[in-house]
Tab-separated table of C-alpha atoms in Angstrom:
chain	number	residue	atom	x	y	z
E	1	MET	CA	-71.863	-105.653	-12.655
E	2	THR	CA	-74.849	-107.787	-13.224
E	3	VAL	CA	-76.033	-109.909	-10.356
E	4	ALA	CA	-79.518	-111.432	-10.175
E	5	THR	CA	-81.537	-109.682	-7.813
E	6	SER	CA	-81.655	-110.300	-3.987
E	7	THR	CA	-84.435	-109.750	-1.521
E	8	ALA	CA	-82.415	-107.287	0.140
E	9	VAL	CA	-79.750	-104.652	-0.678
E	10	TRP	CA	-77.762	-102.312	1.630
E	11	SER	CA	-75.683	-99.447	0.233
E	12	PHE	CA	-73.310	-97.006	2.435
E	13	ASP	CA	-69.963	-95.764	2.023
E	14	ALA	CA	-66.831	-96.698	3.688
E	15	ILE	CA	-63.247	-96.536	3.453
E	16	GLY	CA	-63.269	-93.797	0.244
E	17	THR	CA	-65.881	-96.213	-1.783
E	18	ALA	CA	-69.119	-97.584	-2.150
E	19	TRP	CA	-70.151	-100.585	-0.635
E	20	ARG	CA	-73.291	-102.737	-1.722
E	21	ILE	CA	-74.285	-105.823	-0.033
E	22	GLU	CA	-76.909	-108.312	-1.460
E	23	THR	CA	-78.703	-110.866	0.760
E	24	ALA	CA	-81.008	-113.293	0.482
E	25	THR	CA	-82.952	-111.998	3.821
E	26	PRO	CA	-82.547	-108.570	5.323
E	27	LEU	CA	-79.988	-108.311	7.438
E	28	PRO	CA	-80.774	-107.547	11.021
E	29	GLU	CA	-79.760	-104.164	12.614
E	30	ALA	CA	-77.304	-106.254	14.499
E	31	ALA	CA	-75.807	-107.593	11.669
E	32	ARG	CA	-75.502	-104.196	10.246
E	33	LEU	CA	-73.828	-102.582	13.270
E	34	ALA	CA	-71.351	-105.523	13.416
E	35	VAL	CA	-69.924	-104.770	9.621
E	36	GLU	CA	-69.795	-100.986	10.338
E	37	HIS	CA	-67.676	-101.849	13.399
E	38	LEU	CA	-65.493	-104.284	11.363
E	39	ILE	CA	-64.919	-101.945	8.552
E	40	ALA	CA	-64.420	-99.244	11.108
E	41	GLY	CA	-61.985	-101.192	12.961
E	42	PHE	CA	-59.807	-102.075	9.821
E	43	ASP	CA	-59.560	-98.646	8.868
E	44	LEU	CA	-58.134	-97.374	12.096
E	45	ASP	CA	-55.797	-100.221	11.570
E	46	TRP	CA	-54.645	-99.912	8.133
E	47	SER	CA	-55.599	-96.394	6.712
E	48	ARG	CA	-52.729	-94.241	5.830
E	49	PHE	CA	-55.160	-91.408	5.356
E	50	ARG	CA	-56.048	-90.860	8.705
E	51	PRO	CA	-53.613	-89.504	11.543
E	52	ASP	CA	-55.060	-91.725	14.366
E	53	SER	CA	-54.548	-94.772	12.806
E	54	LEU	CA	-51.764	-97.580	13.663
E	55	VAL	CA	-50.051	-97.505	10.616
E	56	SER	CA	-49.926	-93.445	10.830
E	57	SER	CA	-48.773	-93.953	14.335
E	58	LEU	CA	-45.919	-96.246	13.069
E	59	ALA	CA	-45.010	-93.859	10.294
E	60	ARG	CA	-44.126	-91.069	12.772
E	61	GLY	CA	-42.659	-93.280	15.605
E	62	ALA	CA	-42.031	-96.863	14.374
E	63	GLY	CA	-41.944	-99.515	17.585
E	64	ILE	CA	-43.255	-102.552	18.532
E	65	VAL	CA	-47.146	-102.877	18.589
E	66	ALA	CA	-50.016	-105.580	19.219
E	67	ALA	CA	-50.566	-107.273	15.585
E	68	PRO	CA	-54.099	-106.052	14.241
E	69	PRO	CA	-56.213	-109.660	13.493
E	70	ASP	CA	-55.166	-109.166	9.348
E	71	ALA	CA	-51.518	-108.623	9.593
E	72	GLU	CA	-50.158	-111.836	9.388
E	73	ASP	CA	-52.300	-112.956	6.246
E	74	MET	CA	-51.825	-109.985	4.584
E	75	LEU	CA	-48.114	-109.605	5.366
E	76	ASP	CA	-47.215	-113.252	4.445
E	77	ALA	CA	-48.998	-112.281	1.299
E	78	TYR	CA	-46.984	-109.136	0.520
E	79	ALA	CA	-43.796	-111.084	0.919
E	80	ALA	CA	-45.083	-113.638	-2.001
E	81	LEU	CA	-45.773	-110.754	-4.172
E	82	THR	CA	-42.702	-109.204	-3.421
E	83	ASP	CA	-40.993	-112.185	-4.440
E	84	ALA	CA	-42.895	-112.791	-7.631
E	85	THR	CA	-42.527	-109.276	-8.840
E	86	ASP	CA	-39.060	-109.022	-7.990
E	87	GLY	CA	-39.866	-106.273	-5.659
E	88	ALA	CA	-42.059	-104.066	-7.461
E	89	VAL	CA	-44.953	-104.729	-4.607
E	90	ASN	CA	-43.971	-103.488	-1.345
E	91	PRO	CA	-46.111	-102.575	1.734
E	92	LEU	CA	-43.620	-99.907	2.569
E	93	VAL	CA	-44.430	-97.702	-0.897
E	94	GLY	CA	-46.787	-95.431	1.156
E	95	ALA	CA	-43.842	-92.746	1.199
E	96	SER	CA	-43.545	-93.349	-2.730
E	97	LEU	CA	-47.563	-92.628	-3.047
E	98	ASP	CA	-47.409	-89.573	-0.731
E	99	SER	CA	-44.319	-88.170	-2.682
E	100	ARG	CA	-46.215	-88.363	-5.885
E	101	GLY	CA	-49.194	-86.459	-4.505
E	102	TYR	CA	-51.397	-89.309	-3.042
E	103	ASP	CA	-51.081	-88.387	0.496
E	104	ALA	CA	-53.390	-88.065	3.282
E	105	GLN	CA	-54.270	-84.595	2.444
E	106	TYR	CA	-55.073	-85.529	-1.001
E	107	GLY	CA	-53.047	-82.754	-2.411
E	108	PHE	CA	-52.289	-84.573	-5.759
E	109	VAL	CA	-48.801	-82.197	-5.753
E	110	ASP	CA	-46.043	-84.188	-7.273
E	111	ARG	CA	-42.795	-83.907	-5.341
E	112	GLY	CA	-40.995	-86.707	-7.677
E	113	ALA	CA	-40.088	-90.447	-7.208
E	114	ARG	CA	-39.283	-91.830	-4.198
E	115	PRO	CA	-38.346	-95.398	-4.235
E	116	ALA	CA	-39.767	-97.565	-1.620
E	117	PRO	CA	-37.100	-99.311	0.657
E	118	ALA	CA	-36.086	-102.738	-1.478
E	119	ASP	CA	-34.836	-104.613	1.912
E	120	TRP	CA	-38.636	-103.715	3.413
E	121	ARG	CA	-38.581	-107.301	5.490
E	122	ALA	CA	-35.270	-105.902	7.059
E	123	HIS	CA	-37.525	-102.950	8.580
E	124	LEU	CA	-40.994	-104.505	8.962
E	125	ALA	CA	-41.459	-107.943	11.089
E	126	TRP	CA	-44.513	-109.374	12.094
E	127	THR	CA	-46.061	-112.331	13.910
E	128	THR	CA	-49.552	-113.690	14.969
E	129	GLU	CA	-48.782	-111.600	18.034
E	130	ARG	CA	-46.605	-108.197	17.334
E	131	LEU	CA	-45.944	-105.922	14.134
E	132	VAL	CA	-42.710	-104.522	14.884
E	133	LEU	CA	-41.209	-101.479	12.552
E	134	VAL	CA	-37.519	-100.578	13.257
E	135	GLU	CA	-37.802	-97.268	11.668
E	136	PRO	CA	-40.638	-94.750	10.971
E	137	ALA	CA	-42.182	-96.001	7.254
E	138	THR	CA	-45.432	-95.645	5.717
E	139	ILE	CA	-47.097	-98.984	5.402
E	140	ASP	CA	-49.798	-99.120	2.464
E	141	VAL	CA	-51.960	-101.907	2.135
E	142	GLY	CA	-53.565	-100.992	-1.006
E	143	ALA	CA	-52.214	-103.901	-2.960
E	144	LEU	CA	-54.757	-106.312	-1.168
E	145	GLY	CA	-56.405	-104.652	1.883
E	146	LYS	CA	-60.125	-103.651	0.264
E	147	GLY	CA	-60.040	-107.654	-0.978
E	148	ARG	CA	-59.126	-108.670	2.581
E	149	LEU	CA	-61.780	-106.735	4.037
E	150	VAL	CA	-64.641	-107.715	1.611
E	151	ASP	CA	-63.623	-111.081	2.804
E	152	ARG	CA	-64.281	-110.624	6.382
E	153	VAL	CA	-67.485	-108.838	5.943
E	154	ALA	CA	-68.648	-111.638	3.418
E	155	GLU	CA	-67.641	-114.219	6.654
E	156	LEU	CA	-69.293	-111.904	9.154
E	157	ILE	CA	-72.509	-111.510	6.966
E	158	ALA	CA	-72.881	-115.443	6.712
E	159	ARG	CA	-72.930	-115.659	10.547
E	160	TRP	CA	-76.528	-113.401	10.564
E	161	VAL	CA	-78.377	-114.552	7.715
E	162	GLU	CA	-78.530	-117.855	5.549
E	163	GLY	CA	-78.189	-118.020	1.547
E	164	ASP	CA	-77.040	-116.306	-0.931
E	165	VAL	CA	-74.526	-113.036	-0.260
E	166	VAL	CA	-72.759	-110.503	-2.676
E	167	VAL	CA	-70.568	-108.057	-0.912
E	168	ASP	CA	-69.438	-105.544	-3.585
E	169	ALA	CA	-66.467	-102.837	-2.308
E	170	GLY	CA	-66.190	-100.689	-4.958
E	171	GLY	CA	-66.071	-103.294	-8.043
E	172	ASP	CA	-64.214	-105.718	-5.642
E	173	LEU	CA	-66.509	-108.523	-4.742
E	174	ALA	CA	-67.459	-111.659	-3.292
E	175	VAL	CA	-70.192	-113.890	-4.534
E	176	ARG	CA	-71.000	-116.536	-2.289
E	177	GLY	CA	-73.584	-119.300	-2.871
E	178	ARG	CA	-74.620	-117.988	-6.313
E	179	SER	CA	-73.411	-116.872	-9.823
E	180	GLY	CA	-73.019	-113.362	-10.747
E	181	ARG	CA	-72.267	-112.005	-14.336
E	182	ILE	CA	-69.833	-109.327	-13.958
E	183	GLY	CA	-68.726	-106.669	-16.671
E	184	LEU	CA	-65.702	-105.954	-17.211
E	185	GLU	CA	-65.429	-101.940	-17.492
E	186	HIS	CA	-63.130	-100.668	-20.399
E	187	PRO	CA	-60.105	-98.660	-18.511
E	188	PHE	CA	-60.455	-95.979	-21.884
E	189	ASP	CA	-64.213	-95.710	-21.685
E	190	PRO	CA	-66.210	-96.276	-18.175
E	191	THR	CA	-69.253	-96.574	-20.806
E	192	ARG	CA	-67.861	-100.009	-22.360
E	193	ALA	CA	-67.034	-103.280	-21.269
E	194	ILE	CA	-64.353	-105.616	-22.788
E	195	GLY	CA	-66.254	-108.552	-21.481
E	196	THR	CA	-68.047	-110.313	-18.780
E	197	TRP	CA	-67.375	-113.019	-16.457
E	198	THR	CA	-69.534	-115.504	-14.598
E	199	VAL	CA	-68.296	-115.642	-10.825
E	200	THR	CA	-69.761	-118.669	-8.995
E	201	ASP	CA	-69.147	-118.858	-4.944
E	202	ALA	CA	-65.534	-116.360	-5.875
E	203	ALA	CA	-64.354	-113.339	-5.731
E	204	LEU	CA	-63.547	-110.988	-8.275
E	205	CYS	CA	-61.252	-107.627	-7.932
E	206	ALA	CA	-59.934	-105.064	-10.304
E	207	SER	CA	-57.667	-102.610	-10.813
E	208	ALA	CA	-57.089	-99.953	-13.258
E	209	THR	CA	-54.765	-96.962	-13.835
E	210	ASN	CA	-57.940	-94.882	-15.210
E	211	ARG	CA	-58.693	-94.724	-11.608
E	212	ARG	CA	-57.284	-92.271	-9.309
E	213	VAL	CA	-55.596	-89.894	-11.700
E	214	TRP	CA	-53.843	-86.481	-11.371
E	215	GLY	CA	-51.308	-84.451	-12.796
E	216	GLY	CA	-49.138	-85.320	-15.779
E	217	GLY	CA	-50.221	-88.931	-15.601
E	218	LEU	CA	-49.804	-89.720	-12.538
E	219	HIS	CA	-52.110	-92.892	-10.957
E	220	HIS	CA	-51.719	-94.705	-8.028
E	221	VAL	CA	-50.222	-98.245	-9.341
E	222	LEU	CA	-46.480	-97.521	-8.544
E	223	ASP	CA	-43.794	-99.841	-9.163
E	224	ALA	CA	-42.152	-99.636	-5.511
E	225	ARG	CA	-38.443	-100.192	-7.059
E	226	THR	CA	-38.396	-96.640	-8.792
E	227	GLY	CA	-41.453	-94.478	-7.270
E	228	GLU	CA	-42.607	-94.188	-10.767
E	229	PRO	CA	-46.289	-94.992	-11.958
E	230	VAL	CA	-46.832	-98.378	-14.364
E	231	ARG	CA	-47.288	-97.186	-17.813
E	232	THR	CA	-47.683	-100.589	-19.772
E	233	VAL	CA	-50.697	-102.380	-18.151
E	234	ALA	CA	-53.965	-100.202	-17.873
E	235	ALA	CA	-56.461	-102.491	-16.374
E	236	THR	CA	-56.436	-106.048	-14.477
E	237	TRP	CA	-59.570	-108.648	-13.565
E	238	ALA	CA	-58.512	-111.296	-11.457
E	239	VAL	CA	-60.900	-114.303	-10.033
E	240	ALA	CA	-59.918	-116.545	-7.083
E	241	PRO	CA	-61.686	-118.536	-4.080
E	242	THR	CA	-60.589	-115.234	-1.886
E	243	ALA	CA	-61.157	-111.491	-2.389
E	244	MET	CA	-57.680	-111.038	-1.166
E	245	ARG	CA	-55.863	-113.327	-3.396
E	246	ALA	CA	-57.994	-111.883	-6.444
E	247	ASP	CA	-56.923	-108.615	-5.268
E	248	ALA	CA	-53.343	-109.378	-4.872
E	249	ILE	CA	-53.120	-110.686	-8.255
E	250	ALA	CA	-55.082	-107.768	-9.621
E	251	THR	CA	-51.751	-105.710	-8.188
E	252	ALA	CA	-49.140	-108.455	-9.331
E	253	LEU	CA	-50.504	-108.667	-13.038
E	254	PHE	CA	-49.243	-104.638	-13.361
E	255	PHE	CA	-45.725	-106.302	-13.301
E	256	ASP	CA	-43.818	-109.120	-14.768
E	257	GLY	CA	-44.203	-112.136	-12.448
E	258	GLY	CA	-47.877	-111.463	-11.885
E	259	PRO	CA	-48.777	-114.537	-14.269
E	260	ARG	CA	-46.563	-116.869	-12.634
E	261	LEU	CA	-47.989	-116.249	-9.009
E	262	ALA	CA	-51.470	-116.205	-10.633
E	263	HIS	CA	-50.557	-119.992	-11.655
E	264	GLU	CA	-49.147	-120.796	-8.241
E	265	TRP	CA	-52.192	-119.492	-6.495
E	266	GLY	CA	-54.703	-121.425	-9.264
E	267	VAL	CA	-55.822	-117.668	-10.013
E	268	GLU	CA	-57.839	-116.932	-13.303
E	269	TRP	CA	-56.937	-113.326	-14.722
E	270	VAL	CA	-57.418	-110.905	-17.198
E	271	ARG	CA	-55.312	-108.013	-18.341
E	272	MET	CA	-55.451	-105.179	-20.801
E	273	LEU	CA	-52.316	-103.232	-22.017
E	274	THR	CA	-51.964	-99.870	-22.367
E	275	ASP	CA	-51.409	-100.437	-26.327
E	276	GLY	CA	-55.091	-102.189	-26.444
E	277	ARG	CA	-53.948	-105.914	-26.809
E	278	VAL	CA	-55.632	-108.144	-24.014
E	279	GLU	CA	-53.977	-111.148	-22.369
E	280	TRP	CA	-55.814	-114.038	-20.193
E	281	SER	CA	-54.994	-117.136	-18.228
E	282	PRO	CA	-55.338	-120.535	-19.773
E	283	GLY	CA	-58.545	-121.691	-19.169
E	284	CYS	CA	-59.845	-118.129	-17.816
E	285	GLY	CA	-63.846	-118.319	-17.685
E	286	ALA	CA	-64.254	-114.821	-19.043
E	287	GLU	CA	-66.377	-113.720	-22.310
E	288	LEU	CA	-63.996	-111.101	-23.850
E	289	PHE	CA	-65.876	-108.699	-26.337
E	290	THR	CA	-62.322	-107.112	-27.776
E	291	ARG	CA	-61.927	-106.930	-31.432
E	292	THR	CA	-58.266	-105.953	-30.478
E	293	ALA	CA	-55.101	-108.374	-30.871
E	294	THR	CA	-55.148	-110.594	-27.957
E	295	VAL	CA	-52.354	-113.227	-26.493
E	296	ARG	CA	-53.089	-116.256	-24.278
E	297	LEU	CA	-50.335	-116.684	-21.815
């Protein structure tokens, strides 16, 4: 990523990734504490990697609980993702990931494919007030959860400081009040980029199958219908007004139907296939360097 230097930079690790927050003026200590509290609360609600989280508790015993602040927006978006991808994206994919080895212990021992419940909306219900799981299942919000948290952190920081803000959580970022020129990392060679994308007052999120890889070619992007890892798409990038939508589309682009949902939501995107071809959306603002065959959709 290349972004013009800000007056202040705050770097820290949280939810298993590196964060970098750039602001026009230094964040006061109270703001930093508020950000840390927000991230900790989100993690306590949604992390399937900690036994004391809300979703871990539901995985053990199901039941009815007070809905976390993000539940309705995130699960509404999941419903749209499921419909667009014919069930490939599903918030009950947690047990599928556990079975392939991406579990709370980071065991990375493959116990075989386990499809997620296709009728997940018959198992999981939500309103602004309540979250209902009728039988034990593992909720995983990895398709859009980090984007949602980036949005919330950016909104919180804007209450404390005026001017430009960049919130970068492991490459999923929101740029507010300014422009940032961001490199698109080559999924087969992290020392190279396939292009750049100048993002202005928007969010860019990416996903790739070269991250979190183990065993015989296993990775974290599973088709919930089969429990098998995706093999045709290597990396995706999406730009949207919010990081949650950019994150959601970056996930959806691994499957048929992702481009259509991106069009409906007004999201620009790029994706690289495992055969080296690159596809991108009409009107996409990315500057691509690749010399391989390209397709515009």
